Each structure stands twice: as structure tokens, then as C-alpha cells.
Amino acid sequence: MFEAGEFSRFRNARSFAAWVGLTPSEHSSGESDRRGAITKAGNKHLRKALVEAAWHYLTCSGRPKDLAKGQAPDRVARRHAAKGVRRLVERREALLARGVHGNKANVATARELACWVWAVGLMAEEA
């Protein structure tokens, strides 16, 4: 939140991921279109935090954990969080099943996480 400031300043999740530097670079000429490494443009601290957080989804279960005694979070927020975790776990598993290198799968998961963070941040601003 501190690194991004206002999420509404980004037009969409894709532009937020680009600002973080988690989009692939592109080398295009005429008919050819090749994608390269991530751009690493933008906020270094947030990018590192998202990439580190994405490693968590390697061993994470797609099923939400039981609540601790006395916890009562908002049902909509809990459902949204569970959907996001499930999506990230499935994305990583699909990439690894396709034979994508683990580090690349992690960065792709981090990009997906950045898009999810943008959506949650926008929801928080509107509330």
C-alpha cells in the first residue's frame, strides 16, 4: 500500500503489473514477436516482495484454512481471498506441468499476484 500509493491511478491491473516491472520485455520486428525477461522497470521493493511472496504458492493448498477461535472476517473478503489463492496455486501448477522453469513460473505467479493486489487495493479505496 505504501509503495503503490493510490491504486486508482492505474487504469487496469496490467498497467499496475507493468509499473511494478513484472511484465515480459518484447523484441518485435515486422512479423516476428519475441518475449524476453521481465522489464524490471518501476518499483524494485514491491517487485521483490511480490516475487518472494509468490514462492509461498509452491507449497500452499488451494483450500482455505479453518478459522481460529473467535475470528469472524467478512464473508465477501474471505471468499475473494480464497478465490485468489486458488487461482494462484492453479496457475503455478499449470505452468510447472507445462514444463516451465520454476523461477519463470514464480515470476508469472508474482505478476498474477500483483494484479490481484491491484484489485484488492482498488476495492479498499472504494470502501
mmCIF file of C-alpha atoms in Angstrom:
data_model
loop_
_atom_site.group_PDB
_atom_site.id
_atom_site.type_symbol
_atom_site.label_atom_id
_atom_site.label_comp_id
_atom_site.label_asym_id
_atom_site.label_seq_id
_atom_site.Cartn_x
_atom_site.Cartn_y
_atom_site.Cartn_z
ATOM 1 C CA MET A 1 0.000 0.000 0.000
ATOM 2 C CA PHE A 2 2.793 2.402 0.899
ATOM 3 C CA GLU A 3 4.767 1.648 -2.249
ATOM 4 C CA ALA A 4 1.828 1.884 -4.663
ATOM 5 C CA GLY A 5 0.038 4.871 -3.193
ATOM 6 C CA GLU A 6 -3.359 5.165 -4.853
ATOM 7 C CA PHE A 7 -4.359 2.121 -6.897
ATOM 8 C CA SER A 8 -6.945 4.160 -8.806
ATOM 9 C CA ARG A 9 -4.146 5.969 -10.638
ATOM 10 C CA PHE A 10 -3.547 2.763 -12.624
ATOM 11 C CA ARG A 11 -6.015 2.210 -15.456
ATOM 12 C CA ASN A 12 -6.060 -1.572 -15.012
ATOM 13 C CA ALA A 13 -4.201 -4.464 -13.388
ATOM 14 C CA ARG A 14 -1.933 -4.828 -16.417
ATOM 15 C CA SER A 15 -0.652 -1.264 -16.035
ATOM 16 C CA PHE A 16 -0.024 -1.865 -12.328
ATOM 17 C CA ALA A 17 1.984 -5.027 -13.123
ATOM 18 C CA ALA A 18 3.961 -3.023 -15.685
ATOM 19 C CA TRP A 19 4.671 -0.323 -13.096
ATOM 20 C CA VAL A 20 5.971 -2.992 -10.725
ATOM 21 C CA GLY A 21 8.178 -4.355 -13.531
ATOM 22 C CA LEU A 22 6.685 -7.844 -13.760
ATOM 23 C CA THR A 23 5.772 -7.775 -17.450
ATOM 24 C CA PRO A 24 7.912 -9.502 -20.061
ATOM 25 C CA SER A 25 10.014 -7.353 -22.354
ATOM 26 C CA GLU A 26 9.273 -7.595 -26.040
ATOM 27 C CA HIS A 27 11.542 -7.663 -29.070
ATOM 28 C CA SER A 28 9.416 -7.150 -32.169
ATOM 29 C CA SER A 29 10.353 -6.516 -35.758
ATOM 30 C CA GLY A 30 7.875 -6.848 -38.577
ATOM 31 C CA GLU A 31 6.219 -10.240 -38.317
ATOM 32 C CA SER A 32 8.408 -11.614 -35.516
ATOM 33 C CA ASP A 33 7.371 -11.203 -31.916
ATOM 34 C CA ARG A 34 9.634 -12.463 -29.140
ATOM 35 C CA ARG A 35 9.215 -12.028 -25.413
ATOM 36 C CA GLY A 36 12.207 -11.659 -23.146
ATOM 37 C CA ALA A 37 12.923 -11.321 -19.437
ATOM 38 C CA ILE A 38 10.804 -9.114 -17.197
ATOM 39 C CA THR A 39 11.356 -5.393 -17.636
ATOM 40 C CA LYS A 40 12.317 -4.690 -14.001
ATOM 41 C CA ALA A 41 11.074 -1.166 -14.571
ATOM 42 C CA GLY A 42 9.331 0.539 -11.724
ATOM 43 C CA ASN A 43 9.248 -0.224 -8.050
ATOM 44 C CA LYS A 44 12.078 -2.557 -7.020
ATOM 45 C CA HIS A 45 10.925 -3.054 -3.417
ATOM 46 C CA LEU A 46 7.387 -4.046 -4.330
ATOM 47 C CA ARG A 47 8.596 -6.332 -7.134
ATOM 48 C CA LYS A 48 10.928 -8.161 -4.742
ATOM 49 C CA ALA A 49 8.184 -8.515 -2.131
ATOM 50 C CA LEU A 50 5.747 -9.950 -4.696
ATOM 51 C CA VAL A 51 8.319 -12.407 -6.082
ATOM 52 C CA GLU A 52 9.192 -13.560 -2.560
ATOM 53 C CA ALA A 53 5.504 -13.917 -1.692
ATOM 54 C CA ALA A 54 4.889 -15.923 -4.862
ATOM 55 C CA TRP A 55 7.230 -18.678 -3.627
ATOM 56 C CA HIS A 56 4.627 -19.365 -0.926
ATOM 57 C CA TYR A 57 2.210 -20.705 -3.545
ATOM 58 C CA LEU A 58 4.575 -23.584 -4.345
ATOM 59 C CA THR A 59 3.541 -25.438 -1.170
ATOM 60 C CA CYS A 60 0.253 -23.671 -0.498
ATOM 61 C CA SER A 61 -3.027 -25.544 -0.510
ATOM 62 C CA GLY A 62 -5.782 -24.194 -2.721
ATOM 63 C CA ARG A 63 -8.283 -24.872 0.058
ATOM 64 C CA PRO A 64 -8.823 -22.183 2.731
ATOM 65 C CA LYS A 65 -7.742 -22.961 6.281
ATOM 66 C CA ASP A 66 -10.202 -23.223 9.154
ATOM 67 C CA LEU A 67 -10.736 -20.049 11.139
ATOM 68 C CA ALA A 68 -9.172 -19.654 14.550
ATOM 69 C CA LYS A 69 -11.481 -19.448 17.529
ATOM 70 C CA GLY A 70 -13.108 -16.036 17.733
ATOM 71 C CA GLN A 71 -12.297 -14.961 14.157
ATOM 72 C CA ALA A 72 -15.164 -13.640 12.086
ATOM 73 C CA PRO A 73 -13.905 -11.973 8.883
ATOM 74 C CA ASP A 74 -16.229 -10.524 6.286
ATOM 75 C CA ARG A 75 -17.701 -13.334 4.137
ATOM 76 C CA VAL A 76 -17.118 -11.452 0.876
ATOM 77 C CA ALA A 77 -13.487 -10.742 1.754
ATOM 78 C CA ARG A 78 -12.910 -14.351 2.798
ATOM 79 C CA ARG A 79 -14.444 -15.689 -0.411
ATOM 80 C CA HIS A 80 -12.401 -13.238 -2.516
ATOM 81 C CA ALA A 81 -9.187 -14.226 -0.727
ATOM 82 C CA ALA A 82 -9.892 -17.945 -1.160
ATOM 83 C CA LYS A 83 -10.599 -17.428 -4.860
ATOM 84 C CA GLY A 84 -7.313 -15.523 -5.274
ATOM 85 C CA VAL A 85 -5.267 -18.194 -3.505
ATOM 86 C CA ARG A 86 -6.896 -20.954 -5.527
ATOM 87 C CA ARG A 87 -6.192 -19.087 -8.761
ATOM 88 C CA LEU A 88 -2.518 -18.521 -7.887
ATOM 89 C CA VAL A 89 -1.980 -22.147 -6.855
ATOM 90 C CA GLU A 90 -3.633 -23.427 -10.030
ATOM 91 C CA ARG A 91 -1.641 -21.012 -12.208
ATOM 92 C CA ARG A 92 1.673 -22.157 -10.737
ATOM 93 C CA GLU A 93 0.723 -25.849 -11.028
ATOM 94 C CA ALA A 94 -0.316 -25.397 -14.664
ATOM 95 C CA LEU A 95 2.941 -23.666 -15.541
ATOM 96 C CA LEU A 96 5.040 -26.323 -13.843
ATOM 97 C CA ALA A 97 3.013 -29.094 -15.520
ATOM 98 C CA ARG A 98 3.784 -27.490 -18.898
ATOM 99 C CA GLY A 99 7.489 -27.737 -18.075
ATOM 100 C CA VAL A 100 8.121 -24.048 -17.401
ATOM 101 C CA HIS A 101 11.238 -23.459 -15.290
ATOM 102 C CA GLY A 102 10.453 -22.919 -11.593
ATOM 103 C CA ASN A 103 11.812 -19.366 -11.483
ATOM 104 C CA LYS A 104 9.772 -18.328 -14.523
ATOM 105 C CA ALA A 105 6.673 -19.919 -13.034
ATOM 106 C CA ASN A 106 7.323 -17.986 -9.838
ATOM 107 C CA VAL A 107 7.603 -14.640 -11.641
ATOM 108 C CA ALA A 108 4.414 -15.397 -13.587
ATOM 109 C CA THR A 109 2.717 -16.163 -10.270
ATOM 110 C CA ALA A 110 4.098 -12.893 -8.851
ATOM 111 C CA ARG A 111 2.611 -10.993 -11.803
ATOM 112 C CA GLU A 112 -0.755 -12.639 -11.200
ATOM 113 C CA LEU A 113 -0.429 -11.748 -7.508
ATOM 114 C CA ALA A 114 0.330 -8.123 -8.439
ATOM 115 C CA CYS A 115 -2.878 -7.992 -10.477
ATOM 116 C CA TRP A 116 -4.803 -9.432 -7.545
ATOM 117 C CA VAL A 117 -3.198 -6.879 -5.162
ATOM 118 C CA TRP A 118 -4.301 -4.097 -7.523
ATOM 119 C CA ALA A 119 -7.888 -5.381 -7.461
ATOM 120 C CA VAL A 120 -7.930 -5.609 -3.656
ATOM 121 C CA GLY A 121 -6.339 -2.170 -3.340
ATOM 122 C CA LEU A 122 -8.973 -0.690 -5.638
ATOM 123 C CA MET A 123 -11.736 -2.347 -3.608
ATOM 124 C CA ALA A 124 -10.245 -0.870 -0.406
ATOM 125 C CA GLU A 125 -10.163 2.625 -1.920
ATOM 126 C CA GLU A 126 -13.796 2.405 -2.933
ATOM 127 C CA ALA A 127 -14.913 1.268 0.533
#
